[in-house]
Amino acid sequence: MTRTICLALTGASGMPYGLRLLECVLAAGCRVQLLYSPAAQIVTSQECGLTLPGQPREAARVLGERCGAKDGQLTVFGREDWMAPVASGSNPADAMAVCPCSMGTLGAIAHGLADNLIERAADVMLKERRPLVLVPRETPLSTIHLENMLKLAQAGAVILPPAPGFYDHPQSVGDLVDFVVARVLDQLRVPHSLGPRWGDERLRPAPPPGSARV
C-alpha cells in the first residue's frame, strides 16, 4: 500500500532540508500532502532562491516539476483548508514531518492550539498516535523552547535537531543536508539510500600503508 506523508514547511531556517525531504519522499513513491506557512515562503526565497506561489494548485505544479512528482502524487493545501484530509483523525496521513519547524509552530503544537492546518494536522498525528517528526530551527534554544520540546517528546513526537554527523566524511553542504534528511526518512519509515549506515564497509577507515586489517 502506498504510504501518505504529510510534510509541513514553516518559517524557520533550514528550508534546504525541507525541499530535499520532499524530493526524497516523492522519489520513494509516497503520496505527499504538503502544507506551508506564509513565513515559509519568505525563507524559501531567502535560502533556496525559490518562489512558492500563494495558490495551492500553482504551488503543487512548481514543486512537482522541481521535485519530480508524478501525476496525483503531490497535493498542496492552504493553511485554512479545514476540509483537507489531514485536518481529521478519520483520514490522517501515515506520518508527518514539520521540516523546518519554527519555535512558534513548535510551541503551538506543544500546547494544542491548532489555529491553522499545520498545527491541526500535527495535533491529529499526536492524538492518533501516528509518527510526528519535528526538525527545529538553528540554535541557541531558550528554556521555553526546550520545555516545549520535552512536552512534545513526552506526547510521542520525535524531536530531530538538524545536527549532521561527520563520521561519513561529508564533502559538501549537500552531504550534510542528506545526513539530516536520511534521519527524518528513517523516522517516517520511508526507504532511502542517501548514504552509508554505521557498520557499512564504506565507513571503515583505510588501514595505514603496510599494515593488515584485523
PDB file of C-alpha atoms in Angstrom:
ATOM      1  CA  MET A   1       0.000   0.000   0.000  1.00  0.00           C
ATOM      2  CA  THR A   2       1.295   3.468  -0.897  1.00  0.00           C
ATOM      3  CA  ARG A   3       2.240   5.493   2.164  1.00  0.00           C
ATOM      4  CA  THR A   4       0.914   9.013   2.599  1.00  0.00           C
ATOM      5  CA  ILE A   5       3.265  11.529   4.188  1.00  0.00           C
ATOM      6  CA  CYS A   6       2.220  14.973   5.374  1.00  0.00           C
ATOM      7  CA  LEU A   7       5.065  17.489   5.103  1.00  0.00           C
ATOM      8  CA  ALA A   8       4.844  20.977   6.563  1.00  0.00           C
ATOM      9  CA  LEU A   9       7.287  23.800   5.886  1.00  0.00           C
ATOM     10  CA  THR A  10       7.351  26.688   8.359  1.00  0.00           C
ATOM     11  CA  GLY A  11       9.254  29.943   8.707  1.00  0.00           C
ATOM     12  CA  ALA A  12      12.488  28.633  10.195  1.00  0.00           C
ATOM     13  CA  SER A  13      15.982  28.414   8.786  1.00  0.00           C
ATOM     14  CA  GLY A  14      16.626  25.017   7.223  1.00  0.00           C
ATOM     15  CA  MET A  15      14.493  25.073   4.077  1.00  0.00           C
ATOM     16  CA  PRO A  16      17.077  23.033   2.097  1.00  0.00           C
ATOM     17  CA  TYR A  17      16.232  20.150   4.444  1.00  0.00           C
ATOM     18  CA  GLY A  18      12.532  20.504   3.736  1.00  0.00           C
ATOM     19  CA  LEU A  19      12.839  20.640  -0.040  1.00  0.00           C
ATOM     20  CA  ARG A  20      15.298  17.739  -0.135  1.00  0.00           C
ATOM     21  CA  LEU A  21      12.950  15.749   2.104  1.00  0.00           C
ATOM     22  CA  LEU A  22      10.065  16.439  -0.277  1.00  0.00           C
ATOM     23  CA  GLU A  23      12.190  15.247  -3.194  1.00  0.00           C
ATOM     24  CA  CYS A  24      13.192  12.029  -1.429  1.00  0.00           C
ATOM     25  CA  VAL A  25       9.696  11.148  -0.207  1.00  0.00           C
ATOM     26  CA  LEU A  26       8.350  11.584  -3.734  1.00  0.00           C
ATOM     27  CA  ALA A  27      11.209   9.514  -5.167  1.00  0.00           C
ATOM     28  CA  ALA A  28      10.276   6.731  -2.737  1.00  0.00           C
ATOM     29  CA  GLY A  29       6.822   6.570  -4.322  1.00  0.00           C
ATOM     30  CA  CYS A  30       4.874   8.055  -1.395  1.00  0.00           C
ATOM     31  CA  ARG A  31       1.902  10.357  -1.727  1.00  0.00           C
ATOM     32  CA  VAL A  32       2.662  13.752  -0.209  1.00  0.00           C
ATOM     33  CA  GLN A  33       0.255  16.212   1.381  1.00  0.00           C
ATOM     34  CA  LEU A  34       2.171  19.489   1.603  1.00  0.00           C
ATOM     35  CA  LEU A  35       1.418  22.446   3.863  1.00  0.00           C
ATOM     36  CA  TYR A  36       3.423  25.650   4.254  1.00  0.00           C
ATOM     37  CA  SER A  37       3.133  28.923   6.108  1.00  0.00           C
ATOM     38  CA  PRO A  38       3.482  32.461   4.707  1.00  0.00           C
ATOM     39  CA  ALA A  39       6.766  32.774   6.596  1.00  0.00           C
ATOM     40  CA  ALA A  40       7.988  29.619   4.858  1.00  0.00           C
ATOM     41  CA  GLN A  41       7.539  31.389   1.539  1.00  0.00           C
ATOM     42  CA  ILE A  42       9.944  34.100   2.713  1.00  0.00           C
ATOM     43  CA  VAL A  43      12.528  31.619   3.984  1.00  0.00           C
ATOM     44  CA  THR A  44      12.318  29.518   0.814  1.00  0.00           C
ATOM     45  CA  SER A  45      13.080  32.580  -1.280  1.00  0.00           C
ATOM     46  CA  GLN A  46      15.923  33.664   1.022  1.00  0.00           C
ATOM     47  CA  GLU A  47      17.637  30.288   1.439  1.00  0.00           C
ATOM     48  CA  CYS A  48      16.827  28.477  -1.810  1.00  0.00           C
ATOM     49  CA  GLY A  49      16.042  31.208  -4.341  1.00  0.00           C
ATOM     50  CA  LEU A  50      12.641  29.605  -4.933  1.00  0.00           C
ATOM     51  CA  THR A  51       9.355  31.487  -5.015  1.00  0.00           C
ATOM     52  CA  LEU A  52       6.498  29.467  -3.548  1.00  0.00           C
ATOM     53  CA  PRO A  53       3.189  30.568  -5.086  1.00  0.00           C
ATOM     54  CA  GLY A  54       0.393  31.533  -2.749  1.00  0.00           C
ATOM     55  CA  GLN A  55      -2.167  29.370  -4.558  1.00  0.00           C
ATOM     56  CA  PRO A  56      -2.015  25.651  -3.620  1.00  0.00           C
ATOM     57  CA  ARG A  57      -2.611  24.389  -7.172  1.00  0.00           C
ATOM     58  CA  GLU A  58       0.173  26.523  -8.607  1.00  0.00           C
ATOM     59  CA  ALA A  59       2.479  25.575  -5.741  1.00  0.00           C
ATOM     60  CA  ALA A  60       1.848  21.908  -6.477  1.00  0.00           C
ATOM     61  CA  ARG A  61       2.790  22.491 -10.094  1.00  0.00           C
ATOM     62  CA  VAL A  62       6.008  24.376  -9.276  1.00  0.00           C
ATOM     63  CA  LEU A  63       7.171  21.952  -6.607  1.00  0.00           C
ATOM     64  CA  GLY A  64       6.047  18.929  -8.577  1.00  0.00           C
ATOM     65  CA  GLU A  65       8.192  19.987 -11.534  1.00  0.00           C
ATOM     66  CA  ARG A  66      11.146  20.785  -9.291  1.00  0.00           C
ATOM     67  CA  CYS A  67      10.997  17.558  -7.297  1.00  0.00           C
ATOM     68  CA  GLY A  68       9.865  15.094  -9.953  1.00  0.00           C
ATOM     69  CA  ALA A  69       6.359  14.335  -8.699  1.00  0.00           C
ATOM     70  CA  LYS A  70       4.148  12.054 -10.742  1.00  0.00           C
ATOM     71  CA  ASP A  71       0.559  12.971 -11.585  1.00  0.00           C
ATOM     72  CA  GLY A  72      -1.562  12.999  -8.436  1.00  0.00           C
ATOM     73  CA  GLN A  73       1.392  12.260  -6.157  1.00  0.00           C
ATOM     74  CA  LEU A  74       1.695  15.746  -4.622  1.00  0.00           C
ATOM     75  CA  THR A  75      -1.192  17.746  -3.174  1.00  0.00           C
ATOM     76  CA  VAL A  76      -0.773  21.177  -1.589  1.00  0.00           C
ATOM     77  CA  PHE A  77      -3.340  22.507   0.893  1.00  0.00           C
ATOM     78  CA  GLY A  78      -3.902  26.053   2.098  1.00  0.00           C
ATOM     79  CA  ARG A  79      -3.373  26.832   5.771  1.00  0.00           C
ATOM     80  CA  GLU A  80      -7.087  27.406   6.318  1.00  0.00           C
ATOM     81  CA  ASP A  81      -8.356  24.468   4.275  1.00  0.00           C
ATOM     82  CA  TRP A  82     -10.230  22.714   7.070  1.00  0.00           C
ATOM     83  CA  MET A  83     -11.699  20.183   4.644  1.00  0.00           C
ATOM     84  CA  ALA A  84      -8.239  18.777   3.891  1.00  0.00           C
ATOM     85  CA  PRO A  85      -7.853  15.094   4.901  1.00  0.00           C
ATOM     86  CA  VAL A  86      -5.069  15.934   7.377  1.00  0.00           C
ATOM     87  CA  ALA A  87      -7.497  18.029   9.440  1.00  0.00           C
ATOM     88  CA  SER A  88      -9.312  14.972  10.750  1.00  0.00           C
ATOM     89  CA  GLY A  89      -8.378  11.844  12.648  1.00  0.00           C
ATOM     90  CA  SER A  90     -10.767   9.950  10.363  1.00  0.00           C
ATOM     91  CA  ASN A  91      -8.321  10.343   7.451  1.00  0.00           C
ATOM     92  CA  PRO A  92      -4.819  11.026   8.791  1.00  0.00           C
ATOM     93  CA  ALA A  93      -1.562  10.637   6.927  1.00  0.00           C
ATOM     94  CA  ASP A  94       0.643   7.668   7.802  1.00  0.00           C
ATOM     95  CA  ALA A  95       3.288  10.033   9.187  1.00  0.00           C
ATOM     96  CA  MET A  96       4.086  13.743   9.319  1.00  0.00           C
ATOM     97  CA  ALA A  97       7.212  15.884   9.400  1.00  0.00           C
ATOM     98  CA  VAL A  98       7.472  19.600  10.087  1.00  0.00           C
ATOM     99  CA  CYS A  99      10.770  20.470   8.425  1.00  0.00           C
ATOM    100  CA  PRO A 100      11.937  23.072   9.169  1.00  0.00           C
ATOM    101  CA  CYS A 101       9.930  23.746  12.307  1.00  0.00           C
ATOM    102  CA  SER A 102       9.838  27.254  13.770  1.00  0.00           C
ATOM    103  CA  MET A 103       9.719  27.721  17.524  1.00  0.00           C
ATOM    104  CA  GLY A 104       6.331  29.392  17.124  1.00  0.00           C
ATOM    105  CA  THR A 105       4.887  26.343  15.377  1.00  0.00           C
ATOM    106  CA  LEU A 106       6.561  24.004  17.848  1.00  0.00           C
ATOM    107  CA  GLY A 107       5.127  25.931  20.793  1.00  0.00           C
ATOM    108  CA  ALA A 108       1.644  25.983  19.260  1.00  0.00           C
ATOM    109  CA  ILE A 109       1.716  22.222  18.675  1.00  0.00           C
ATOM    110  CA  ALA A 110       3.008  21.631  22.209  1.00  0.00           C
ATOM    111  CA  HIS A 111       0.012  23.479  23.635  1.00  0.00           C
ATOM    112  CA  GLY A 112      -2.630  22.086  21.277  1.00  0.00           C
ATOM    113  CA  LEU A 113      -3.620  25.412  19.740  1.00  0.00           C
ATOM    114  CA  ALA A 114      -4.472  24.034  16.254  1.00  0.00           C
ATOM    115  CA  ASP A 115      -5.166  27.534  14.907  1.00  0.00           C
ATOM    116  CA  ASN A 116      -4.144  26.634  11.346  1.00  0.00           C
ATOM    117  CA  LEU A 117      -3.947  23.493   9.232  1.00  0.00           C
ATOM    118  CA  ILE A 118      -0.275  22.831  10.045  1.00  0.00           C
ATOM    119  CA  GLU A 119      -0.923  22.895  13.778  1.00  0.00           C
ATOM    120  CA  ARG A 120      -4.145  20.925  13.397  1.00  0.00           C
ATOM    121  CA  ALA A 121      -2.501  18.211  11.271  1.00  0.00           C
ATOM    122  CA  ALA A 122       0.245  17.819  13.881  1.00  0.00           C
ATOM    123  CA  ASP A 123      -2.371  17.678  16.625  1.00  0.00           C
ATOM    124  CA  VAL A 124      -4.121  14.877  14.713  1.00  0.00           C
ATOM    125  CA  MET A 125      -0.851  12.935  14.485  1.00  0.00           C
ATOM    126  CA  LEU A 126      -0.390  13.093  18.249  1.00  0.00           C
ATOM    127  CA  LYS A 127      -3.929  12.133  19.158  1.00  0.00           C
ATOM    128  CA  GLU A 128      -3.978   9.287  16.626  1.00  0.00           C
ATOM    129  CA  ARG A 129      -0.551   8.049  17.814  1.00  0.00           C
ATOM    130  CA  ARG A 130       0.961   8.449  14.348  1.00  0.00           C
ATOM    131  CA  PRO A 131       4.638   9.382  13.759  1.00  0.00           C
ATOM    132  CA  LEU A 132       5.268  13.121  14.047  1.00  0.00           C
ATOM    133  CA  VAL A 133       8.802  14.378  13.372  1.00  0.00           C
ATOM    134  CA  LEU A 134       9.760  17.963  14.190  1.00  0.00           C
ATOM    135  CA  VAL A 135      13.001  19.404  12.795  1.00  0.00           C
ATOM    136  CA  PRO A 136      13.585  22.609  14.793  1.00  0.00           C
ATOM    137  CA  ARG A 137      15.486  25.645  13.633  1.00  0.00           C
ATOM    138  CA  GLU A 138      19.063  26.513  14.499  1.00  0.00           C
ATOM    139  CA  THR A 139      20.466  27.255  17.959  1.00  0.00           C
ATOM    140  CA  PRO A 140      20.518  28.661  20.576  1.00  0.00           C
ATOM    141  CA  LEU A 141      17.401  27.399  22.338  1.00  0.00           C
ATOM    142  CA  SER A 142      15.777  29.064  25.312  1.00  0.00           C
ATOM    143  CA  THR A 143      14.341  27.291  28.350  1.00  0.00           C
ATOM    144  CA  ILE A 144      10.876  27.815  26.856  1.00  0.00           C
ATOM    145  CA  HIS A 145      11.918  26.101  23.625  1.00  0.00           C
ATOM    146  CA  LEU A 146      13.458  23.173  25.499  1.00  0.00           C
ATOM    147  CA  GLU A 147      10.412  22.761  27.732  1.00  0.00           C
ATOM    148  CA  ASN A 148       8.137  22.724  24.678  1.00  0.00           C
ATOM    149  CA  MET A 149      10.340  20.081  23.054  1.00  0.00           C
ATOM    150  CA  LEU A 150      10.236  17.951  26.184  1.00  0.00           C
ATOM    151  CA  LYS A 151       6.456  18.281  26.314  1.00  0.00           C
ATOM    152  CA  LEU A 152       6.166  17.127  22.724  1.00  0.00           C
ATOM    153  CA  ALA A 153       8.613  14.256  23.177  1.00  0.00           C
ATOM    154  CA  GLN A 154       6.560  13.064  26.139  1.00  0.00           C
ATOM    155  CA  ALA A 155       3.432  13.273  23.936  1.00  0.00           C
ATOM    156  CA  GLY A 156       5.029  10.994  21.355  1.00  0.00           C
ATOM    157  CA  ALA A 157       6.648  13.352  18.841  1.00  0.00           C
ATOM    158  CA  VAL A 158      10.213  12.865  17.621  1.00  0.00           C
ATOM    159  CA  ILE A 159      12.392  15.934  18.086  1.00  0.00           C
ATOM    160  CA  LEU A 160      15.085  15.724  15.415  1.00  0.00           C
ATOM    161  CA  PRO A 161      17.505  18.661  15.510  1.00  0.00           C
ATOM    162  CA  PRO A 162      19.316  19.142  12.193  1.00  0.00           C
ATOM    163  CA  ALA A 163      22.714  18.199  13.603  1.00  0.00           C
ATOM    164  CA  PRO A 164      24.638  16.206  10.965  1.00  0.00           C
ATOM    165  CA  GLY A 165      27.301  13.678  11.850  1.00  0.00           C
ATOM    166  CA  PHE A 166      30.757  13.718  10.303  1.00  0.00           C
ATOM    167  CA  TYR A 167      31.734  10.057  10.515  1.00  0.00           C
ATOM    168  CA  ASP A 168      30.833   9.548   6.857  1.00  0.00           C
ATOM    169  CA  HIS A 169      33.272  12.321   5.813  1.00  0.00           C
ATOM    170  CA  PRO A 170      30.879  14.750   4.094  1.00  0.00           C
ATOM    171  CA  GLN A 171      32.364  16.573   1.130  1.00  0.00           C
ATOM    172  CA  SER A 172      29.697  19.200   0.508  1.00  0.00           C
ATOM    173  CA  VAL A 173      26.786  21.077   2.041  1.00  0.00           C
ATOM    174  CA  GLY A 174      24.553  18.679   0.131  1.00  0.00           C
ATOM    175  CA  ASP A 175      26.102  15.751   2.005  1.00  0.00           C
ATOM    176  CA  LEU A 176      25.288  17.441   5.327  1.00  0.00           C
ATOM    177  CA  VAL A 177      21.718  18.074   4.213  1.00  0.00           C
ATOM    178  CA  ASP A 178      21.332  14.450   3.134  1.00  0.00           C
ATOM    179  CA  PHE A 179      22.589  13.193   6.510  1.00  0.00           C
ATOM    180  CA  VAL A 180      19.765  15.007   8.323  1.00  0.00           C
ATOM    181  CA  VAL A 181      17.142  14.143   5.705  1.00  0.00           C
ATOM    182  CA  ALA A 182      18.138  10.473   5.958  1.00  0.00           C
ATOM    183  CA  ARG A 183      17.417  10.515   9.698  1.00  0.00           C
ATOM    184  CA  VAL A 184      13.997  12.080   9.059  1.00  0.00           C
ATOM    185  CA  LEU A 185      13.187   9.476   6.416  1.00  0.00           C
ATOM    186  CA  ASP A 186      14.118   6.716   8.864  1.00  0.00           C
ATOM    187  CA  GLN A 187      11.643   8.088  11.396  1.00  0.00           C
ATOM    188  CA  LEU A 188       8.947   8.344   8.718  1.00  0.00           C
ATOM    189  CA  ARG A 189       9.676   4.722   7.708  1.00  0.00           C
ATOM    190  CA  VAL A 190      10.441   5.802   4.149  1.00  0.00           C
ATOM    191  CA  PRO A 191      13.180   3.772   2.431  1.00  0.00           C
ATOM    192  CA  HIS A 192      16.208   5.594   1.027  1.00  0.00           C
ATOM    193  CA  SER A 193      19.846   5.207   0.066  1.00  0.00           C
ATOM    194  CA  LEU A 194      21.183   8.647   0.910  1.00  0.00           C
ATOM    195  CA  GLY A 195      24.410   7.405   2.444  1.00  0.00           C
ATOM    196  CA  PRO A 196      26.241   4.662   4.297  1.00  0.00           C
ATOM    197  CA  ARG A 197      24.974   3.448   7.645  1.00  0.00           C
ATOM    198  CA  TRP A 198      27.061   2.740  10.709  1.00  0.00           C
ATOM    199  CA  GLY A 199      28.935  -0.522  10.240  1.00  0.00           C
ATOM    200  CA  ASP A 200      28.960  -0.152   6.463  1.00  0.00           C
ATOM    201  CA  GLU A 201      32.309  -1.083   4.931  1.00  0.00           C
ATOM    202  CA  ARG A 202      32.422   2.356   3.307  1.00  0.00           C
ATOM    203  CA  LEU A 203      32.707   3.953   6.756  1.00  0.00           C
ATOM    204  CA  ARG A 204      35.718   1.920   7.837  1.00  0.00           C
ATOM    205  CA  PRO A 205      38.953   3.938   7.765  1.00  0.00           C
ATOM    206  CA  ALA A 206      41.623   2.723   5.390  1.00  0.00           C
ATOM    207  CA  PRO A 207      44.472   0.895   7.189  1.00  0.00           C
ATOM    208  CA  PRO A 208      47.901   2.593   7.292  1.00  0.00           C
ATOM    209  CA  PRO A 209      50.213   1.591   4.445  1.00  0.00           C
ATOM    210  CA  GLY A 210      51.920  -1.744   5.083  1.00  0.00           C
ATOM    211  CA  SER A 211      49.512  -2.811   7.853  1.00  0.00           C
ATOM    212  CA  ALA A 212      46.979  -5.607   7.797  1.00  0.00           C
ATOM    213  CA  ARG A 213      43.356  -5.012   8.769  1.00  0.00           C
ATOM    214  CA  VAL A 214      42.332  -7.160  11.742  1.00  0.00           C
TER     215      VAL A 214
END
